[in-house]
Short mmCIF file of N, CA and C in Angstrom, two decimals:
data_model
loop_
_atom_site.label_atom_id
_atom_site.label_comp_id
_atom_site.label_asym_id
_atom_site.label_seq_id
_atom_site.Cartn_x
_atom_site.Cartn_y
_atom_site.Cartn_z
N MET Q 248 0.84 -1.17 0.00
CA MET Q 248 0.00 0.00 0.00
C MET Q 248 0.89 1.24 0.00
N ILE Q 249 0.42 2.29 -0.67
CA ILE Q 249 1.14 3.56 -0.75
C ILE Q 249 0.21 4.69 -0.31
N LYS Q 250 0.70 5.54 0.58
CA LYS Q 250 -0.03 6.72 1.04
C LYS Q 250 0.85 7.94 0.78
N THR Q 251 0.27 9.00 0.23
CA THR Q 251 1.03 10.21 -0.08
C THR Q 251 0.38 11.43 0.56
N GLU Q 252 1.20 12.24 1.22
CA GLU Q 252 0.74 13.49 1.84
C GLU Q 252 1.70 14.61 1.39
N THR Q 253 1.20 15.83 1.40
CA THR Q 253 2.05 16.98 1.09
C THR Q 253 2.02 17.94 2.27
N LEU Q 254 3.22 18.31 2.73
CA LEU Q 254 3.35 19.31 3.78
C LEU Q 254 3.67 20.65 3.13
N GLU Q 255 3.16 21.73 3.68
CA GLU Q 255 3.53 23.07 3.23
C GLU Q 255 4.08 23.83 4.43
N LEU Q 256 5.28 24.37 4.25
CA LEU Q 256 5.97 25.07 5.33
C LEU Q 256 6.52 26.40 4.83
N GLN Q 257 6.58 27.36 5.71
CA GLN Q 257 7.21 28.64 5.41
C GLN Q 257 8.63 28.61 5.97
N SER Q 258 9.60 28.95 5.12
CA SER Q 258 10.99 29.00 5.58
C SER Q 258 11.52 30.42 5.47
N LYS Q 259 12.66 30.64 6.09
CA LYS Q 259 13.29 31.96 6.08
C LYS Q 259 14.37 32.07 5.00
N GLY Q 260 14.75 30.94 4.38
CA GLY Q 260 15.86 30.96 3.43
C GLY Q 260 17.19 31.08 4.15
N HIS Q 261 18.26 31.31 3.39
CA HIS Q 261 19.60 31.53 3.94
C HIS Q 261 20.05 30.42 4.89
N GLY Q 262 19.78 29.16 4.52
CA GLY Q 262 20.23 28.04 5.34
C GLY Q 262 19.28 27.69 6.48
N ASP Q 263 18.08 28.23 6.44
CA ASP Q 263 17.09 27.91 7.47
C ASP Q 263 16.85 26.40 7.50
N ILE Q 264 16.86 25.81 8.69
CA ILE Q 264 16.65 24.38 8.85
C ILE Q 264 15.39 24.17 9.68
N LEU Q 265 14.47 23.38 9.11
CA LEU Q 265 13.20 23.10 9.79
C LEU Q 265 13.10 21.61 10.10
N ASP Q 266 12.80 21.29 11.33
CA ASP Q 266 12.68 19.90 11.78
C ASP Q 266 11.34 19.32 11.32
N LEU Q 267 11.40 18.28 10.50
CA LEU Q 267 10.21 17.63 9.97
C LEU Q 267 9.87 16.32 10.69
N THR Q 268 10.69 15.90 11.62
CA THR Q 268 10.60 14.57 12.21
C THR Q 268 9.22 14.24 12.74
N ALA Q 269 8.67 15.10 13.57
CA ALA Q 269 7.36 14.81 14.19
C ALA Q 269 6.27 14.71 13.13
N ARG Q 270 6.32 15.57 12.13
CA ARG Q 270 5.27 15.55 11.10
C ARG Q 270 5.38 14.30 10.24
N VAL Q 271 6.61 13.89 9.90
CA VAL Q 271 6.79 12.67 9.11
C VAL Q 271 6.34 11.46 9.93
N ALA Q 272 6.71 11.42 11.22
CA ALA Q 272 6.29 10.31 12.09
C ALA Q 272 4.77 10.25 12.19
N GLU Q 273 4.12 11.39 12.28
CA GLU Q 273 2.66 11.44 12.36
C GLU Q 273 2.02 10.89 11.08
N ILE Q 274 2.58 11.23 9.94
CA ILE Q 274 2.06 10.71 8.66
C ILE Q 274 2.21 9.20 8.60
N VAL Q 275 3.34 8.68 9.07
CA VAL Q 275 3.54 7.22 9.11
C VAL Q 275 2.49 6.59 10.03
N THR Q 276 2.28 7.15 11.21
CA THR Q 276 1.30 6.63 12.16
C THR Q 276 -0.11 6.65 11.55
N GLN Q 277 -0.48 7.74 10.94
CA GLN Q 277 -1.81 7.87 10.35
C GLN Q 277 -2.03 6.92 9.18
N SER Q 278 -0.95 6.49 8.54
CA SER Q 278 -1.08 5.56 7.41
C SER Q 278 -1.56 4.18 7.86
N LYS Q 279 -1.37 3.87 9.15
CA LYS Q 279 -1.72 2.58 9.73
C LYS Q 279 -0.84 1.43 9.21
N LEU Q 280 0.18 1.77 8.44
CA LEU Q 280 1.13 0.75 7.97
C LEU Q 280 2.12 0.46 9.08
N LYS Q 281 2.57 -0.77 9.17
CA LYS Q 281 3.45 -1.18 10.27
C LYS Q 281 4.92 -1.24 9.87
N ASP Q 282 5.21 -1.71 8.67
CA ASP Q 282 6.59 -1.88 8.23
C ASP Q 282 6.74 -1.41 6.79
N GLY Q 283 7.82 -0.67 6.52
CA GLY Q 283 8.06 -0.21 5.17
C GLY Q 283 9.07 0.91 5.14
N ILE Q 284 8.88 1.78 4.15
CA ILE Q 284 9.76 2.94 4.00
C ILE Q 284 8.92 4.19 3.76
N VAL Q 285 9.49 5.32 4.14
CA VAL Q 285 8.86 6.60 3.86
C VAL Q 285 9.89 7.44 3.11
N THR Q 286 9.45 8.02 2.01
CA THR Q 286 10.29 8.93 1.23
C THR Q 286 9.84 10.36 1.52
N VAL Q 287 10.81 11.23 1.80
CA VAL Q 287 10.54 12.65 2.04
C VAL Q 287 11.24 13.41 0.92
N PHE Q 288 10.48 14.18 0.14
CA PHE Q 288 11.00 14.85 -1.05
C PHE Q 288 10.56 16.31 -1.07
N VAL Q 289 11.51 17.23 -1.24
CA VAL Q 289 11.16 18.64 -1.35
C VAL Q 289 11.03 19.01 -2.82
N ILE Q 290 9.96 19.73 -3.13
CA ILE Q 290 9.75 20.23 -4.48
C ILE Q 290 10.50 21.55 -4.60
N GLY Q 291 11.41 21.64 -5.56
CA GLY Q 291 12.19 22.85 -5.76
C GLY Q 291 13.67 22.53 -5.85
N SER Q 292 14.43 23.46 -6.38
CA SER Q 292 15.85 23.20 -6.63
C SER Q 292 16.80 24.02 -5.77
N THR Q 293 16.27 24.69 -4.74
CA THR Q 293 17.14 25.44 -3.83
C THR Q 293 16.96 25.02 -2.38
N ALA Q 294 16.37 23.85 -2.17
CA ALA Q 294 16.21 23.30 -0.82
C ALA Q 294 16.55 21.82 -0.86
N ALA Q 295 16.77 21.24 0.31
CA ALA Q 295 17.18 19.84 0.40
C ALA Q 295 16.59 19.19 1.64
N ILE Q 296 16.67 17.86 1.66
CA ILE Q 296 16.20 17.07 2.79
C ILE Q 296 17.37 16.21 3.27
N THR Q 297 17.55 16.13 4.58
CA THR Q 297 18.60 15.27 5.14
C THR Q 297 18.26 14.95 6.59
N THR Q 298 19.18 14.26 7.26
CA THR Q 298 19.09 14.09 8.71
C THR Q 298 20.26 14.81 9.35
N ILE Q 299 20.04 15.28 10.55
CA ILE Q 299 21.06 15.99 11.30
C ILE Q 299 20.67 15.93 12.78
N GLU Q 300 21.63 16.09 13.65
CA GLU Q 300 21.29 16.34 15.06
C GLU Q 300 20.89 17.80 15.13
N PHE Q 301 19.62 18.05 15.32
CA PHE Q 301 19.06 19.40 15.23
C PHE Q 301 19.26 20.13 16.55
N GLU Q 302 20.45 20.68 16.72
CA GLU Q 302 20.76 21.50 17.90
C GLU Q 302 21.52 22.73 17.42
N PRO Q 303 21.41 23.85 18.11
CA PRO Q 303 21.90 25.14 17.59
C PRO Q 303 23.37 25.16 17.17
N ASN Q 304 24.26 24.55 17.92
CA ASN Q 304 25.67 24.62 17.55
C ASN Q 304 25.98 23.79 16.31
N LEU Q 305 25.34 22.63 16.16
CA LEU Q 305 25.56 21.85 14.95
C LEU Q 305 24.93 22.54 13.75
N VAL Q 306 23.80 23.18 13.93
CA VAL Q 306 23.18 23.95 12.85
C VAL Q 306 24.15 25.06 12.40
N ALA Q 307 24.79 25.73 13.35
CA ALA Q 307 25.78 26.76 13.01
C ALA Q 307 26.96 26.15 12.27
N ASP Q 308 27.46 25.00 12.74
CA ASP Q 308 28.56 24.31 12.05
C ASP Q 308 28.17 23.94 10.62
N PHE Q 309 26.95 23.44 10.47
CA PHE Q 309 26.43 23.01 9.17
C PHE Q 309 26.40 24.18 8.19
N ASN Q 310 25.87 25.31 8.64
CA ASN Q 310 25.80 26.49 7.77
C ASN Q 310 27.19 27.05 7.46
N GLU Q 311 28.11 27.01 8.41
CA GLU Q 311 29.48 27.45 8.14
C GLU Q 311 30.16 26.55 7.11
N MET Q 312 29.90 25.25 7.17
CA MET Q 312 30.45 24.32 6.19
C MET Q 312 29.98 24.67 4.78
N TRP Q 313 28.68 24.98 4.62
CA TRP Q 313 28.16 25.33 3.30
C TRP Q 313 28.77 26.61 2.79
N GLN Q 314 29.04 27.56 3.68
CA GLN Q 314 29.66 28.82 3.26
C GLN Q 314 31.07 28.56 2.70
N LYS Q 315 31.74 27.54 3.20
CA LYS Q 315 33.07 27.18 2.68
C LYS Q 315 32.97 26.43 1.36
N LEU Q 316 32.00 25.52 1.25
CA LEU Q 316 31.86 24.69 0.04
C LEU Q 316 31.30 25.45 -1.15
N ALA Q 317 30.25 26.22 -0.92
CA ALA Q 317 29.58 26.96 -1.99
C ALA Q 317 29.16 28.32 -1.42
N PRO Q 318 30.12 29.24 -1.33
CA PRO Q 318 29.86 30.50 -0.62
C PRO Q 318 28.84 31.41 -1.30
N GLU Q 319 28.13 32.16 -0.47
CA GLU Q 319 27.30 33.26 -0.95
C GLU Q 319 28.22 34.42 -1.28
N GLY Q 320 27.72 35.33 -2.09
CA GLY Q 320 28.46 36.57 -2.33
C GLY Q 320 29.57 36.47 -3.36
N VAL Q 321 29.66 35.35 -4.04
CA VAL Q 321 30.63 35.22 -5.15
C VAL Q 321 29.83 34.95 -6.42
N PRO Q 322 30.39 35.29 -7.58
CA PRO Q 322 29.61 35.10 -8.82
C PRO Q 322 29.41 33.62 -9.17
N TYR Q 323 28.19 33.31 -9.62
CA TYR Q 323 27.86 32.00 -10.16
C TYR Q 323 27.29 32.24 -11.56
N HIS Q 324 27.60 31.38 -12.50
CA HIS Q 324 27.10 31.53 -13.86
C HIS Q 324 25.57 31.56 -13.88
N HIS Q 325 24.95 30.78 -13.02
CA HIS Q 325 23.48 30.73 -12.96
C HIS Q 325 22.89 32.12 -12.71
N ASP Q 326 23.56 32.91 -11.91
CA ASP Q 326 23.04 34.24 -11.58
C ASP Q 326 22.87 35.09 -12.84
N ASN Q 327 23.70 34.86 -13.85
CA ASN Q 327 23.59 35.60 -15.11
C ASN Q 327 22.38 35.16 -15.93
N THR Q 328 21.94 33.92 -15.73
CA THR Q 328 20.83 33.38 -16.51
C THR Q 328 19.53 34.09 -16.18
N TRP Q 329 19.24 34.25 -14.88
CA TRP Q 329 17.95 34.81 -14.47
C TRP Q 329 18.07 36.16 -13.78
N GLY Q 330 19.27 36.65 -13.59
CA GLY Q 330 19.45 37.94 -12.93
C GLY Q 330 19.23 37.89 -11.44
N ASP Q 331 19.20 36.67 -10.88
CA ASP Q 331 19.06 36.57 -9.42
C ASP Q 331 20.43 36.28 -8.81
N ALA Q 332 20.44 36.02 -7.55
CA ALA Q 332 21.72 35.80 -6.86
C ALA Q 332 21.67 34.54 -6.02
N ASN Q 333 21.09 33.47 -6.57
CA ASN Q 333 20.96 32.25 -5.77
C ASN Q 333 21.66 31.04 -6.39
N GLY Q 334 22.65 31.29 -7.21
CA GLY Q 334 23.41 30.17 -7.77
C GLY Q 334 23.98 29.28 -6.69
N TYR Q 335 24.46 29.89 -5.62
CA TYR Q 335 25.00 29.11 -4.49
C TYR Q 335 23.94 28.17 -3.91
N ALA Q 336 22.69 28.62 -3.86
CA ALA Q 336 21.60 27.81 -3.28
C ALA Q 336 21.34 26.58 -4.13
N HIS Q 337 21.39 26.73 -5.45
CA HIS Q 337 21.20 25.60 -6.35
C HIS Q 337 22.34 24.59 -6.19
N VAL Q 338 23.56 25.07 -6.09
CA VAL Q 338 24.72 24.18 -5.93
C VAL Q 338 24.62 23.42 -4.61
N ARG Q 339 24.33 24.12 -3.52
CA ARG Q 339 24.21 23.49 -2.21
C ARG Q 339 23.11 22.44 -2.19
N ALA Q 340 21.95 22.78 -2.72
CA ALA Q 340 20.81 21.85 -2.71
C ALA Q 340 21.13 20.60 -3.54
N SER Q 341 21.80 20.77 -4.66
CA SER Q 341 22.12 19.60 -5.48
C SER Q 341 23.14 18.70 -4.80
N LEU Q 342 24.05 19.27 -4.03
CA LEU Q 342 25.02 18.46 -3.29
C LEU Q 342 24.36 17.66 -2.18
N LEU Q 343 23.41 18.25 -1.49
CA LEU Q 343 22.75 17.58 -0.36
C LEU Q 343 21.65 16.63 -0.83
N GLY Q 344 20.86 17.03 -1.79
CA GLY Q 344 19.83 16.16 -2.35
C GLY Q 344 18.43 16.53 -1.94
N ALA Q 345 17.49 16.23 -2.83
CA ALA Q 345 16.09 16.63 -2.64
C ALA Q 345 15.27 15.62 -1.86
N SER Q 346 15.80 14.41 -1.60
CA SER Q 346 14.97 13.40 -0.94
C SER Q 346 15.76 12.54 0.02
N LEU Q 347 15.00 11.82 0.83
CA LEU Q 347 15.55 10.93 1.84
C LEU Q 347 14.58 9.77 2.01
N VAL Q 348 15.10 8.56 2.15
CA VAL Q 348 14.27 7.38 2.42
C VAL Q 348 14.60 6.88 3.82
N ILE Q 349 13.54 6.67 4.63
CA ILE Q 349 13.70 6.24 6.01
C ILE Q 349 12.86 4.98 6.22
N PRO Q 350 13.45 3.92 6.78
CA PRO Q 350 12.65 2.74 7.09
C PRO Q 350 11.80 2.99 8.33
N PHE Q 351 10.71 2.23 8.43
CA PHE Q 351 9.93 2.23 9.67
C PHE Q 351 9.54 0.79 10.00
N ASN Q 352 9.52 0.50 11.29
CA ASN Q 352 9.13 -0.82 11.80
C ASN Q 352 8.16 -0.61 12.95
N GLY Q 353 7.12 -1.45 13.00
CA GLY Q 353 6.13 -1.30 14.05
C GLY Q 353 5.46 0.05 14.03
N GLY Q 354 5.38 0.67 12.85
CA GLY Q 354 4.76 1.98 12.72
C GLY Q 354 5.60 3.14 13.19
N LYS Q 355 6.88 2.88 13.52
CA LYS Q 355 7.77 3.94 14.03
C LYS Q 355 8.99 4.10 13.13
N LEU Q 356 9.39 5.35 12.92
CA LEU Q 356 10.58 5.64 12.13
C LEU Q 356 11.81 5.01 12.77
N VAL Q 357 12.69 4.47 11.94
CA VAL Q 357 13.95 3.91 12.43
C VAL Q 357 15.01 5.02 12.32
N LEU Q 358 15.15 5.78 13.41
CA LEU Q 358 16.10 6.89 13.47
C LEU Q 358 16.92 6.77 14.75
N GLY Q 359 18.14 7.28 14.71
CA GLY Q 359 18.96 7.32 15.91
C GLY Q 359 18.42 8.33 16.90
N THR Q 360 18.87 8.23 18.14
CA THR Q 360 18.40 9.12 19.21
C THR Q 360 18.54 10.58 18.85
N TRP Q 361 19.65 10.95 18.23
CA TRP Q 361 19.92 12.35 17.91
C TRP Q 361 19.77 12.64 16.42
N GLN Q 362 18.99 11.87 15.74
CA GLN Q 362 18.84 11.99 14.29
C GLN Q 362 17.44 12.52 13.95
N GLN Q 363 17.40 13.74 13.42
CA GLN Q 363 16.14 14.34 13.02
C GLN Q 363 16.11 14.50 11.50
N VAL Q 364 14.90 14.44 10.95
CA VAL Q 364 14.67 14.66 9.52
C VAL Q 364 14.43 16.15 9.34
N VAL Q 365 15.20 16.78 8.45
CA VAL Q 365 15.10 18.23 8.31
C VAL Q 365 15.02 18.67 6.85
N LEU Q 366 14.38 19.82 6.67
CA LEU Q 366 14.40 20.57 5.42
C LEU Q 366 15.44 21.66 5.58
N VAL Q 367 16.30 21.81 4.59
CA VAL Q 367 17.28 22.90 4.58
C VAL Q 367 16.94 23.80 3.39
N ASP Q 368 16.60 25.05 3.68
CA ASP Q 368 16.28 25.99 2.61
C ASP Q 368 17.48 26.91 2.38
N PHE Q 369 18.11 26.74 1.22
CA PHE Q 369 19.32 27.51 0.90
C PHE Q 369 19.03 28.81 0.16
N ASP Q 370 17.80 29.04 -0.28
CA ASP Q 370 17.52 30.20 -1.14
C ASP Q 370 17.81 31.50 -0.41
N GLU Q 371 17.87 32.60 -1.19
CA GLU Q 371 18.27 33.89 -0.61
C GLU Q 371 17.09 34.66 -0.04
N ARG Q 372 15.93 34.05 -0.01
CA ARG Q 372 14.74 34.74 0.51
C ARG Q 372 13.79 33.72 1.13
N PRO Q 373 12.86 34.17 1.95
CA PRO Q 373 11.85 33.26 2.50
C PRO Q 373 11.05 32.60 1.38
N ARG Q 374 10.65 31.37 1.61
CA ARG Q 374 9.91 30.62 0.60
C ARG Q 374 8.82 29.78 1.25
N ARG Q 375 7.77 29.55 0.51
CA ARG Q 375 6.73 28.59 0.91
C ARG Q 375 7.14 27.28 0.27
N ARG Q 376 7.44 26.26 1.06
CA ARG Q 376 7.97 25.00 0.55
C ARG Q 376 6.93 23.90 0.63
N LYS Q 377 6.92 23.06 -0.40
CA LYS Q 377 6.07 21.87 -0.42
C LYS Q 377 6.97 20.65 -0.31
N ILE Q 378 6.60 19.77 0.63
CA ILE Q 378 7.35 18.54 0.85
C ILE Q 378 6.39 17.37 0.68
N VAL Q 379 6.73 16.46 -0.21
CA VAL Q 379 5.93 15.27 -0.44
C VAL Q 379 6.44 14.16 0.47
N VAL Q 380 5.53 13.54 1.22
CA VAL Q 380 5.87 12.44 2.11
C VAL Q 380 5.09 11.23 1.61
N GLN Q 381 5.82 10.22 1.14
CA GLN Q 381 5.16 9.03 0.58
C GLN Q 381 5.54 7.81 1.41
N VAL Q 382 4.52 7.17 1.98
CA VAL Q 382 4.69 6.01 2.84
C VAL Q 382 4.35 4.76 2.05
N MET Q 383 5.26 3.79 2.06
CA MET Q 383 5.05 2.53 1.35
C MET Q 383 5.32 1.38 2.29
N GLY Q 384 4.41 0.45 2.37
CA GLY Q 384 4.63 -0.68 3.26
C GLY Q 384 3.41 -1.56 3.40
N LYS Q 385 3.42 -2.31 4.49
CA LYS Q 385 2.32 -3.24 4.75
C LYS Q 385 1.88 -3.15 6.19
#
């Protein structure tokens, strides 16, 4: 059986990280499925989905790492295409990825104690984000 839900969230952009764990777990519970996988996918090319220990200092470390890998404030060829300044956001999102697959057993997500499912919005402005959560199992 497959169940699909869409979440809509407002983000601040600029590396804003939103914890999706409770909402994804709730969707799995509501599906009434006991064992399977859940895919979490963000629609858009300047945001990503991953797991992280969602605590302030690690969030700061995470954002500092992205500034080193794909810094803001430097020219990107993409910026010339549309006249915007979010080439860095596209590069960051493509490196991290738009989706994540998480197993669940007994109707509960299989995650580590300090492992949360998060949306990372890299864009240069606040955005309304749509996240597709698809539960597959029995």
